[in-house]
mmCIF file of C-alpha atoms and ligand atoms in Angstrom:
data_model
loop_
_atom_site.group_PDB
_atom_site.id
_atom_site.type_symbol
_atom_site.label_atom_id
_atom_site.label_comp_id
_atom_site.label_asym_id
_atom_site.label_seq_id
_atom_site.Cartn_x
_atom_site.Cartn_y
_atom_site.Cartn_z
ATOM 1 C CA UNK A 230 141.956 109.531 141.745
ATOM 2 C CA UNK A 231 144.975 108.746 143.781
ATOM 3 C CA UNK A 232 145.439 109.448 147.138
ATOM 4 C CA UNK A 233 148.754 110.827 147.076
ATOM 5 C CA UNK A 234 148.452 115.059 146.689
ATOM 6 C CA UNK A 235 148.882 116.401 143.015
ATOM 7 C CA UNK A 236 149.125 120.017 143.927
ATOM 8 C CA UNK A 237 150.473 120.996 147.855
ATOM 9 C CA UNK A 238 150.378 124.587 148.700
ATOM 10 C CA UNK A 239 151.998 124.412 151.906
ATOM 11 C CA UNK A 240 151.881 127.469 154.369
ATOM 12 C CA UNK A 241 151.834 129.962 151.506
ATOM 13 C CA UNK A 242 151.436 133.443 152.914
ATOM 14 C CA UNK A 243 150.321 135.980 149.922
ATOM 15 C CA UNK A 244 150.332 140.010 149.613
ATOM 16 C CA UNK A 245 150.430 142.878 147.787
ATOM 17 C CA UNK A 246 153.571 145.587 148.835
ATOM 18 C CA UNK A 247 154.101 143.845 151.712
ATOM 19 C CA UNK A 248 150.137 143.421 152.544
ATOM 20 C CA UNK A 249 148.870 139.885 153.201
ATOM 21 C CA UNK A 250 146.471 139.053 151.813
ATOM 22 C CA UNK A 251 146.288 135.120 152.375
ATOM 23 C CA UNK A 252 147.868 133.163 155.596
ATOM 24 C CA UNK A 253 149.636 130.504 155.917
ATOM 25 C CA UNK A 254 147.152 128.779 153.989
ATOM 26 C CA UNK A 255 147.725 124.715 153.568
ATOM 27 C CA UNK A 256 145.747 122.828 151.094
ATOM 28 C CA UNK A 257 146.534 119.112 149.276
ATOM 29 C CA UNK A 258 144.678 118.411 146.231
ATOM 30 C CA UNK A 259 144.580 114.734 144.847
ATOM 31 C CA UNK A 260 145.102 114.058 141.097
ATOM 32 C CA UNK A 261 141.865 114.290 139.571
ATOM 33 C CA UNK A 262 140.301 116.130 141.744
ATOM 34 C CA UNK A 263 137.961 119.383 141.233
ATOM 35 C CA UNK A 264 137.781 121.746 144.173
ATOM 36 C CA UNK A 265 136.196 124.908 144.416
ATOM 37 C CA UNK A 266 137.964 127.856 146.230
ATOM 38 C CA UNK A 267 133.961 129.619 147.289
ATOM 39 C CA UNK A 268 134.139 132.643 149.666
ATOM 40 C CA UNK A 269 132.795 136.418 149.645
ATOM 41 C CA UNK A 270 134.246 138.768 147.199
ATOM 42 C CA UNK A 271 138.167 139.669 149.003
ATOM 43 C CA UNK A 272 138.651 136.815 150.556
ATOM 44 C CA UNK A 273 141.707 136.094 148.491
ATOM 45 C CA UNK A 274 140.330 132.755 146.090
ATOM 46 C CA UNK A 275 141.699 135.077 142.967
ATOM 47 C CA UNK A 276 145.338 135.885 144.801
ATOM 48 C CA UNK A 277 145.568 132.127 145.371
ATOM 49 C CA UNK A 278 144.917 130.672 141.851
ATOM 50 C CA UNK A 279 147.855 133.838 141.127
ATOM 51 C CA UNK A 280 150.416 132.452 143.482
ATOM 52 C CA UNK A 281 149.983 128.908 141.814
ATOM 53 C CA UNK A 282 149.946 130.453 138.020
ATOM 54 C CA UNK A 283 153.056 132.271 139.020
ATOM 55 C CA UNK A 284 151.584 135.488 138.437
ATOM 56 C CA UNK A 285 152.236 136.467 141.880
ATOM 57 C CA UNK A 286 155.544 135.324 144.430
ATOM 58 C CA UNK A 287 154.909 134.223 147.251
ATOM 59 C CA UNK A 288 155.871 135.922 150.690
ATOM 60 C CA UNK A 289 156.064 132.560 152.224
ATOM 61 C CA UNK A 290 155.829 128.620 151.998
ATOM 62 C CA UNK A 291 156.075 126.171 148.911
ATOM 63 C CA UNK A 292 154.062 124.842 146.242
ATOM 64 C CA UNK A 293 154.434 121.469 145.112
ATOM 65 C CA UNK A 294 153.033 120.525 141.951
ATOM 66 C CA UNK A 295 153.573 116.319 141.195
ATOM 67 C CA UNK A 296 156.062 116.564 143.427
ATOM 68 C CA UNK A 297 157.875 118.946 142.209
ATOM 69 C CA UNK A 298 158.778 122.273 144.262
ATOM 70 C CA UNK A 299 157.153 124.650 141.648
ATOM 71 C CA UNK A 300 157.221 128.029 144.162
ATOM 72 C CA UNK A 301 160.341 129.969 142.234
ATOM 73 C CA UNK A 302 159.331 128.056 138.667
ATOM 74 C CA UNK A 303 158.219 131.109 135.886
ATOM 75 C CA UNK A 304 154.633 130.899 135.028
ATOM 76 C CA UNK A 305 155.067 129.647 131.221
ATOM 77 C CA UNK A 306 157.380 126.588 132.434
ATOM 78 C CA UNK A 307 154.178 125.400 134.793
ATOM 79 C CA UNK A 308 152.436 123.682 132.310
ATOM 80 C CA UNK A 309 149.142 125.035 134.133
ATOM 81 C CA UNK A 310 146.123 125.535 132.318
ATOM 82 C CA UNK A 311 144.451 128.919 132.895
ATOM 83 C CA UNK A 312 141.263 130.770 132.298
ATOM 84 C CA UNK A 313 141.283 133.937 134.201
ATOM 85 C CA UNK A 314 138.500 136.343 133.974
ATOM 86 C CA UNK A 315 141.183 138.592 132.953
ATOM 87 C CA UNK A 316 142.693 136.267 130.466
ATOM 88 C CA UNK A 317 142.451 137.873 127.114
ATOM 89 C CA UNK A 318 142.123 135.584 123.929
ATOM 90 C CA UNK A 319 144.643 136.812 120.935
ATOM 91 C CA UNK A 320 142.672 139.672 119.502
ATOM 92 C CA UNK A 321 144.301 139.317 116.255
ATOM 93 C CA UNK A 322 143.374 135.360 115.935
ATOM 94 C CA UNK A 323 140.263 133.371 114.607
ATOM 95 C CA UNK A 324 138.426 131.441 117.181
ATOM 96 C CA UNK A 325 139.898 128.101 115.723
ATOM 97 C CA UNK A 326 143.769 129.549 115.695
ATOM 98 C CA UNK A 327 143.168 131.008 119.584
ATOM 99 C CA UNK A 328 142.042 127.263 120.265
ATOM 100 C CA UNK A 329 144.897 125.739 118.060
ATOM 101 C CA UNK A 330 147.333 127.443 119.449
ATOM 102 C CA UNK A 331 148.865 125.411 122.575
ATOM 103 C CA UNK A 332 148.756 122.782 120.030
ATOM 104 C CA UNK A 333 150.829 124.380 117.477
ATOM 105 C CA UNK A 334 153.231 124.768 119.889
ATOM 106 C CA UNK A 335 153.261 121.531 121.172
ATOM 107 C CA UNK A 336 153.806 120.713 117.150
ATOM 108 C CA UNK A 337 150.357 118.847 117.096
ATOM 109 C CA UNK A 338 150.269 116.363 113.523
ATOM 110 C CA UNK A 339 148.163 118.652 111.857
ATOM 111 C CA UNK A 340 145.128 116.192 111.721
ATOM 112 C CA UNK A 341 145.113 115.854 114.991
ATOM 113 C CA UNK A 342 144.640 119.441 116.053
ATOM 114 C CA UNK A 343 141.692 120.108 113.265
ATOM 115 C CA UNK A 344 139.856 117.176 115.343
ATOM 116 C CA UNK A 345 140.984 118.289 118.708
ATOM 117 C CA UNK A 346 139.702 121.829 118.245
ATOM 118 C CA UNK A 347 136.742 120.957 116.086
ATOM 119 C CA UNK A 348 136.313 118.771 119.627
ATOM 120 C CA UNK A 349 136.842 121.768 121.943
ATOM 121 C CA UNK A 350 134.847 124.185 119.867
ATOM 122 C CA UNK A 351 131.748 121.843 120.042
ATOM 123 C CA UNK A 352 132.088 121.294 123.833
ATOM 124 C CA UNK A 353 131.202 124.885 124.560
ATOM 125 C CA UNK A 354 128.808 125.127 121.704
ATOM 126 C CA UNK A 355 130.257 127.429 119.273
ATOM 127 C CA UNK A 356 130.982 125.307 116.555
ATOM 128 C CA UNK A 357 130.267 127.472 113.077
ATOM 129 C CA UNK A 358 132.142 130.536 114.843
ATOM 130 C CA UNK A 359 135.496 128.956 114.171
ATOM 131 C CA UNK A 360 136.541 131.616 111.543
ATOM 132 C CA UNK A 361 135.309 134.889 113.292
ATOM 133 C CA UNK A 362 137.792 137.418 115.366
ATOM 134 C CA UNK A 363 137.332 137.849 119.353
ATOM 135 C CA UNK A 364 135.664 141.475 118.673
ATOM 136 C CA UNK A 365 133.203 139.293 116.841
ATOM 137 C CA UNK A 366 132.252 137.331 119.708
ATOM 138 C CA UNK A 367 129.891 138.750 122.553
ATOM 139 C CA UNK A 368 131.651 138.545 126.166
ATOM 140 C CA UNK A 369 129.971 135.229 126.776
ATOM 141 C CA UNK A 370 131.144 133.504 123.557
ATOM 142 C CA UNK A 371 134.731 134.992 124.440
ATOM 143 C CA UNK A 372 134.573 133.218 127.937
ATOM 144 C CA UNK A 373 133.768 130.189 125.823
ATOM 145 C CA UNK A 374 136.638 130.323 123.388
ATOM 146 C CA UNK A 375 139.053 130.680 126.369
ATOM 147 C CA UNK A 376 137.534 127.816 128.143
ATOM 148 C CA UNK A 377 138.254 125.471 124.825
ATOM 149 C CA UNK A 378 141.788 126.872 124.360
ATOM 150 C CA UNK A 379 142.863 125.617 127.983
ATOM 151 C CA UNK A 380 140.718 122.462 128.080
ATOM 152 C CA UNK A 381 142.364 121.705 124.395
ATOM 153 C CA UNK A 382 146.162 121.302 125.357
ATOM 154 C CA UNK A 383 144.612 118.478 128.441
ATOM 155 C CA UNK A 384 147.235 120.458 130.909
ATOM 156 C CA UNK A 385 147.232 118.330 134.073
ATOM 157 C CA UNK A 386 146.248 120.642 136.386
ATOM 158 C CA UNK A 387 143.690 123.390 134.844
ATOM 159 C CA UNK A 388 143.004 126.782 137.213
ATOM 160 C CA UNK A 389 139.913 128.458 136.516
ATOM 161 C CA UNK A 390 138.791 131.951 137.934
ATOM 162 C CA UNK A 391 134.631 132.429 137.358
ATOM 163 C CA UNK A 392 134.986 131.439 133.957
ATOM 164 C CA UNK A 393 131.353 130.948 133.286
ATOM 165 C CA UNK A 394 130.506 134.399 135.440
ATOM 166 C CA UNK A 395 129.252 136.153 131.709
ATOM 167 C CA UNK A 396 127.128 133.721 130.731
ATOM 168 C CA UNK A 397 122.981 133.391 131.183
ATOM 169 C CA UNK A 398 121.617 131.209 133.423
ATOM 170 C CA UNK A 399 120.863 128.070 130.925
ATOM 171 C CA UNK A 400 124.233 128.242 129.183
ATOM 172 C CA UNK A 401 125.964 128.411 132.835
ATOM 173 C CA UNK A 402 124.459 125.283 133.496
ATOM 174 C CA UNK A 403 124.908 123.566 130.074
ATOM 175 C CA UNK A 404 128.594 124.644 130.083
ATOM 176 C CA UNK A 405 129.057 123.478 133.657
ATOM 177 C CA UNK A 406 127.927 119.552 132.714
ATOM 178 C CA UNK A 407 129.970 119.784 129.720
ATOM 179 C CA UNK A 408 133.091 120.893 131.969
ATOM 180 C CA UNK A 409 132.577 118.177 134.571
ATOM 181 C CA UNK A 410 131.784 115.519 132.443
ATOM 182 C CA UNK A 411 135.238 116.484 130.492
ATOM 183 C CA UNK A 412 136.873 117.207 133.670
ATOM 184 C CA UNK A 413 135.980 113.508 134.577
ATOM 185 C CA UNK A 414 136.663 111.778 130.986
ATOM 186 C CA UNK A 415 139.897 113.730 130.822
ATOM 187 C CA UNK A 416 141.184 113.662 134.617
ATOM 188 C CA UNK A 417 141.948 116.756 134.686
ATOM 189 C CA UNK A 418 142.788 118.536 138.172
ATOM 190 C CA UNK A 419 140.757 121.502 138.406
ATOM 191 C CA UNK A 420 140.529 124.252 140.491
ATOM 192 C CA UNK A 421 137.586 126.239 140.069
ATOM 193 C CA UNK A 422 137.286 129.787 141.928
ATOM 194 C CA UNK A 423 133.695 131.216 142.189
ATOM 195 C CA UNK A 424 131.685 132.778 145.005
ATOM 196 C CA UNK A 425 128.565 130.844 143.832
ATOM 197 C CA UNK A 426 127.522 128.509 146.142
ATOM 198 C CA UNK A 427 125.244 126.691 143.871
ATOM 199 C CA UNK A 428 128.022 126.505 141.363
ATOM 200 C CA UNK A 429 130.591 124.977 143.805
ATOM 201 C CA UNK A 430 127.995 122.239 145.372
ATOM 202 C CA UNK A 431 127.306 121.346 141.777
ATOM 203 C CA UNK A 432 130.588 121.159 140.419
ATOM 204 C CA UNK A 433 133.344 120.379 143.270
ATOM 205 C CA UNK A 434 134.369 117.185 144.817
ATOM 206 C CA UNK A 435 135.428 118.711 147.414
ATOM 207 C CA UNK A 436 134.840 122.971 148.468
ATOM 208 C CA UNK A 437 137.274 125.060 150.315
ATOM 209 C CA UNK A 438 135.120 128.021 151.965
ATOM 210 C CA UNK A 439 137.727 131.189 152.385
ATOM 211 C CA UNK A 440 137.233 133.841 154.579
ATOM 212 C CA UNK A 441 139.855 136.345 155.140
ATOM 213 C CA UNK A 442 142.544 135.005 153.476
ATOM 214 C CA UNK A 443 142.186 131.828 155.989
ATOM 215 C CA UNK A 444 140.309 128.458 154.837
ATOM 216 C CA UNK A 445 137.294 128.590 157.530
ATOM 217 C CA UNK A 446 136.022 125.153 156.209
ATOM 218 C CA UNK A 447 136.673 122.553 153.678
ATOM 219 C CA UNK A 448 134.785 119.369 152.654
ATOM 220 C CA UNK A 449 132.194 117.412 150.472
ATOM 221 C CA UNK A 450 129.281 119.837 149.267
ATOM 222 C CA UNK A 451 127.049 117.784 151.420
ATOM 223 C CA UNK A 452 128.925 118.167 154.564
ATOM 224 C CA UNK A 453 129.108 122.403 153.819
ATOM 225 C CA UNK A 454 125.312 122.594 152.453
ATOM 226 C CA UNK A 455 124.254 120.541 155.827
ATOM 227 C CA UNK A 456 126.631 120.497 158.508
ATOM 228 C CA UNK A 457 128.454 124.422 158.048
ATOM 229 C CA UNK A 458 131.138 124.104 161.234
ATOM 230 C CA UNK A 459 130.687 128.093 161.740
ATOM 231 C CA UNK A 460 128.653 130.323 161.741
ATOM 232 C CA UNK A 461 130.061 132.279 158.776
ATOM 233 C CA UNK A 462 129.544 129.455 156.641
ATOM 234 C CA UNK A 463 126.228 128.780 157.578
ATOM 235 C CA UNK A 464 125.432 132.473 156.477
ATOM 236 C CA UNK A 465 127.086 132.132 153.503
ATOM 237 C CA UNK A 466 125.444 128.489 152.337
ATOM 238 C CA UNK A 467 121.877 129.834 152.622
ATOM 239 C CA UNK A 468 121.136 129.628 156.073
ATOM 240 C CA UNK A 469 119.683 133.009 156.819
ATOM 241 C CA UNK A 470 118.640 132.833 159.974
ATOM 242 C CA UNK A 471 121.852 132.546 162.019
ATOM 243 C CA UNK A 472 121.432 132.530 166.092
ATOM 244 C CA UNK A 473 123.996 132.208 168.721
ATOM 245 C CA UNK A 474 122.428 129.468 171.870
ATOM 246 C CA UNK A 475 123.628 130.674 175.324
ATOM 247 C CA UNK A 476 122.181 129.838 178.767
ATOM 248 C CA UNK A 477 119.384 128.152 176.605
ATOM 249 C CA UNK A 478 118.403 131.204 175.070
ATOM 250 C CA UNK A 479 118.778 132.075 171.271
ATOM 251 C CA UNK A 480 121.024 135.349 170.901
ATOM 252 C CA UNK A 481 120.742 137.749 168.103
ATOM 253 C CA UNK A 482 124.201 140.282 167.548
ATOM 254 C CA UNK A 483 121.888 142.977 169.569
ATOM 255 C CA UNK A 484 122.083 141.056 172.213
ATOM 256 C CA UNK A 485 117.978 140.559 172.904
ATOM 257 C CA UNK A 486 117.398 136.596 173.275
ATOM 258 C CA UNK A 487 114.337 134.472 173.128
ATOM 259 C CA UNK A 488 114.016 131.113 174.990
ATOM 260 C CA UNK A 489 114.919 127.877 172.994
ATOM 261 C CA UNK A 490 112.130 126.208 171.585
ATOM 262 C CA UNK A 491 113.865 122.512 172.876
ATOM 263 C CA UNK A 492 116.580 121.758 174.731
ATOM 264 C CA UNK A 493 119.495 121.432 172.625
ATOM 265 C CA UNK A 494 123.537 119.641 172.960
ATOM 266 C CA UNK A 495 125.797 121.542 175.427
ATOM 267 C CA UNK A 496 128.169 121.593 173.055
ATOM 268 C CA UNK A 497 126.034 123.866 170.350
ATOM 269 C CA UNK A 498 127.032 127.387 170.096
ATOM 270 C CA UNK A 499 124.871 128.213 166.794
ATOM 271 C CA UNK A 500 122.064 126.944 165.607
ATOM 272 C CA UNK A 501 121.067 127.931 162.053
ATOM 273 C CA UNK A 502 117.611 128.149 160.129
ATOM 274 C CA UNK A 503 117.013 127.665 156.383
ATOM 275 C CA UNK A 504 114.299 129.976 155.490
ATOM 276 C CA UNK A 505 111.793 126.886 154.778
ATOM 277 C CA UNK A 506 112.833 125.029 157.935
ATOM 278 C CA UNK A 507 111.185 127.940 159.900
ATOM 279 C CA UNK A 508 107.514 127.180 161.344
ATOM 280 C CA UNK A 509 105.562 129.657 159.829
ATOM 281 C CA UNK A 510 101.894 130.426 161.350
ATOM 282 C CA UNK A 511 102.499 128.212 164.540
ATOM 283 C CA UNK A 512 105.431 128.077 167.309
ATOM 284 C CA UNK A 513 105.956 129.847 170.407
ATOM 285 C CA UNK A 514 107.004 133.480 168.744
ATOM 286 C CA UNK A 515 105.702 136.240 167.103
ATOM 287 C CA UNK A 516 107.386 138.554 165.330
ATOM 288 C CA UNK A 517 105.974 141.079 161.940
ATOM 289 C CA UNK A 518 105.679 140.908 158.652
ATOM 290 C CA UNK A 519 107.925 142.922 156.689
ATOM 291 C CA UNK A 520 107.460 142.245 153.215
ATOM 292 C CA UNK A 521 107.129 139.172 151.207
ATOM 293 C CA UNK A 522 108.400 138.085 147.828
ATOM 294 C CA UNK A 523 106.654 135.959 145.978
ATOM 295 C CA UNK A 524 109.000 133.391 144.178
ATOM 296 C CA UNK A 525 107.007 131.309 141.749
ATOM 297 C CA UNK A 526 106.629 127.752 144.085
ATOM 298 C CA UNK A 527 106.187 129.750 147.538
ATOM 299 C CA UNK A 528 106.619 133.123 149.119
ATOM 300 C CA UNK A 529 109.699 134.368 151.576
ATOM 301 C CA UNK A 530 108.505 136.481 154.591
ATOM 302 C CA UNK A 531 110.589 138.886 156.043
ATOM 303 C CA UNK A 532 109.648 139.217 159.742
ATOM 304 C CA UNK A 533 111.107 141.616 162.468
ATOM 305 C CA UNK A 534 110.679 139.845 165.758
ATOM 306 C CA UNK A 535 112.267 140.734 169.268
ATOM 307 C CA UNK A 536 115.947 139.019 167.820
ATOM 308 C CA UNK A 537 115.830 140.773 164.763
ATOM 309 C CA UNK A 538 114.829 139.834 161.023
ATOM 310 C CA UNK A 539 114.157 135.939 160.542
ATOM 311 C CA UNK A 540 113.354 134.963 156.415
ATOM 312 C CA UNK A 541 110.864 132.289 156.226
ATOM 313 C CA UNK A 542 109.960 130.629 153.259
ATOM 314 C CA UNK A 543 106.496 128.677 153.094
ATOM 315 C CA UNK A 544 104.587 127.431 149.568
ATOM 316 C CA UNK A 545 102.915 129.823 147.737
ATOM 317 C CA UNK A 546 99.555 127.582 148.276
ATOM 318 C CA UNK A 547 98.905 128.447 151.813
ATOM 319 C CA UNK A 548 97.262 131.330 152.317
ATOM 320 C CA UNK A 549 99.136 134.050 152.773
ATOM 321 C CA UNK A 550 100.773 136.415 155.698
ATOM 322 C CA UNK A 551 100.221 140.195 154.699
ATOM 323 C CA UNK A 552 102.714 142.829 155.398
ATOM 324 C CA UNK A 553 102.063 144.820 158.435
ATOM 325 C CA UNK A 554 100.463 141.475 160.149
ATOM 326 C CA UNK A 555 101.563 139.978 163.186
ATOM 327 C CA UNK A 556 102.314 136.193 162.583
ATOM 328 C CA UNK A 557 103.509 133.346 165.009
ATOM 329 C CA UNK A 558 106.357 131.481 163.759
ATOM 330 C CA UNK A 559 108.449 128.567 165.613
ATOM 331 C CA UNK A 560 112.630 127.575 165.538
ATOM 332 C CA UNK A 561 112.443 124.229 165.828
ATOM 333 C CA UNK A 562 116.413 123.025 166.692
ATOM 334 C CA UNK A 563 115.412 119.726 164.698
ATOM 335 C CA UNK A 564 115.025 121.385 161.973
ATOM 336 C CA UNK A 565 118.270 123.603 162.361
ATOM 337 C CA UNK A 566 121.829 123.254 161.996
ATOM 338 C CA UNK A 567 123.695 122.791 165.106
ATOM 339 C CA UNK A 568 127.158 124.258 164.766
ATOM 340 C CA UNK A 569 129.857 123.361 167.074
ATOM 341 C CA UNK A 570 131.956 127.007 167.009
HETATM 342 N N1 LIG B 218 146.779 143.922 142.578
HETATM 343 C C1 LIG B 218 146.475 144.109 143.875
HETATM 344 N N2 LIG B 218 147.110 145.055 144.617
HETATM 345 C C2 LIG B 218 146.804 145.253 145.924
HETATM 346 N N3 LIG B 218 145.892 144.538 146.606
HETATM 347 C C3 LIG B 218 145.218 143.578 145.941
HETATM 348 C C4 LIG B 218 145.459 143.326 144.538
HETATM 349 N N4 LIG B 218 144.641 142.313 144.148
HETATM 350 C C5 LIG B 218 143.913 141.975 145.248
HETATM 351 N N5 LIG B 218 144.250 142.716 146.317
HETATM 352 C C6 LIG B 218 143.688 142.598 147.686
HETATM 353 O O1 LIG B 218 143.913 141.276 148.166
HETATM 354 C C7 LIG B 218 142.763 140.776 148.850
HETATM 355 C C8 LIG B 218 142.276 139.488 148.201
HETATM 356 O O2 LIG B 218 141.815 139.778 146.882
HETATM 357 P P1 LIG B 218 141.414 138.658 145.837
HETATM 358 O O3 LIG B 218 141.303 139.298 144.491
HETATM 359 O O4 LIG B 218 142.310 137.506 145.967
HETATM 360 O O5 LIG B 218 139.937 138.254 146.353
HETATM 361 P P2 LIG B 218 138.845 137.326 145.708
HETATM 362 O O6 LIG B 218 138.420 136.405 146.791
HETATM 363 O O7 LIG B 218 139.341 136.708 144.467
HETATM 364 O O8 LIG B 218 137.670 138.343 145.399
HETATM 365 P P3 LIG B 218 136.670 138.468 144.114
HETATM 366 O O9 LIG B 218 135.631 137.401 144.314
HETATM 367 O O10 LIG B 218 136.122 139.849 144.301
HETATM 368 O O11 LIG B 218 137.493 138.297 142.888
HETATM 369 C C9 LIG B 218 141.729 141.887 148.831
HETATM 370 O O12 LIG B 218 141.795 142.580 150.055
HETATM 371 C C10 LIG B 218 142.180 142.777 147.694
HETATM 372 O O13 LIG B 218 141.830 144.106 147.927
#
């Protein structure tokens, strides 16, 4: 990977009739490089993967694309590789011809593109479907077939919009190896749109959280699993429990508080909970039990307390808290995130 950027959107403002939709965002990706665009359904990940297609113009700012100012270049002289949910395969086409088809153009020796798409149609497993029609295929297999025709051509820079979104939960994962480890062998840039978290931690290099059309964080998956630098991404990264700290007192958006557990950094204006890192049957509060759902390894409590719902998680081994019960429970700030803003 070098260090230098591959693809520089560069205060690109986006919109529909004159709407925005995305602002003056600013993002460098390195060659090589998979990052995943994650963020709440709106939030504009799909109208940015347009604007660097060339589906969509931009209202303001530049893309760069190996150094070359791309932002007024047509879509079919990008060279990008594309698999939009949207993305139709050529209804009319075998699976092997849809796959062959960059190829073809690119007037592939004729060899080479039997191996190359005997290659393709293996990575995402549907090798023996090579001579069937799209309508043949279930949505799933479709997905598949568009994922080998853009991986096939090796375009430098590949965009991908919740490509594996149709598919069950064990071929999701198989496919998503099978695109990394390619992804890796092949170099290819990637950027990879979902609002999955667990997809994005397990896939990116590096994860650009969007809210609003605005980049709220970006980083390693460790640093946005562990250390979320708002309170938005906390919510959205699995920490439920989500508590402003002010005149040390947790604050809940109805403004009734509860007294910090431990003293915590002045600078700490959130402090987030993970379901399992709350203290369940011990601490200094008490709160109800709402309901539980039992979830194969442990159970997740809801409880209404005086700052509103908290979701605790505890193994299923320990005996259990029955709805309707009053149960202590305990916010330990060790075991929370502390977030700066
Ligand atoms: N063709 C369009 N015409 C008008 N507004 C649009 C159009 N497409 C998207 N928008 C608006 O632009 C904003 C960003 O949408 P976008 O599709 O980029 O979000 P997204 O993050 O990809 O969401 P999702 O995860 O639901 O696909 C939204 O407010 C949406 O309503």
């Amino acid at each position: 990977m070098s260090d230098a950027a591959f693809l520089d959107l560069a205060g690109l403002s986006l919109g529909y009739d004159g709407r925005p939709a995305v602002e003056a965002l600013d993002l460098s990706i390195k060659e090589g490089e998979l990052v995943a665009l994650l963020g709440p359904s709106g939030c504009g990940k799909t109208t940015t993967m347009r604007a660097v297609a060339g589906l969509l113009q931009p209202m303001g700012g530049r893309i760069t694309l190996g150094g070359r100012d791309i932002t007024r270049v047509p879509a079919n002289r990008r060279n990008i590789g594309l698999v939009f949910q949207s993305y139709a395969l050529f209804p009319h086409l075998s699976v092997f011809e849809n796959v062959a088809f960059g190829l073809r153009r690119q007037r592939t020796p004729k060899d080479e593109i039997e191996r190359r798409v005997a290659e393709a149609v293996a990575m995402v497993g549907l090798t023996g479907f090579e001579k069937r029609l799209p309508k043949e295929l279930s949505g799933g297999q479709q997905q598949r077939v568009a994922l080998a025709r853009a991986v096939v051509v090796r375009p430098r820079l590949l965009l991908l919009d919740e490509p594996l979104s149709n598919l069950d939960a064990r071929l999701r994962l198989e496919m998503r190896t099978e695109l990394r480890r390619l992804q890796r062998e092949l170099g290819i840039t990637m950027v990879y749109v979902t609002h999955d978290q667990e997809e994005a931690l397990a896939l990116a290099d590096r994860i650009v959280v969007m809210r609003d059309g605005k980049i709220e964080q970006m980083g390693p998956p460790e640093a946005i699993y562990e250390t979320p630098a708002t309170d938005f991404v906390a919510r959205f990264v699995g920490f439920e429990n989500v508590f402003q700290v002010k005149d040390g007192q947790l604050r809940a958006g109805n403004g009734a508080a509860l007294p910090l557990q431990a003293p915590v950094d002045g600078g700490t204006a959130w402090l987030a909970w993970r379901p399992h890192a709350v203290e369940l049957g011990q601490g200094p509060y008490e709160g109800q039990v709402l309901g539980t759902s039992y979830l194969g390894q442990s159970v997740e409590y809801l409880i209404e307390s005086t700052v509103g719902p908290i979701k605790a998680e505890a193994p299923a081994a320990l005996p259990r808290h029955e709805a309707g019960r009053t149960v202590a429970f305990g916010l330990p700030p060790a075991t929370a995130a502390a977030i700066p803003r």
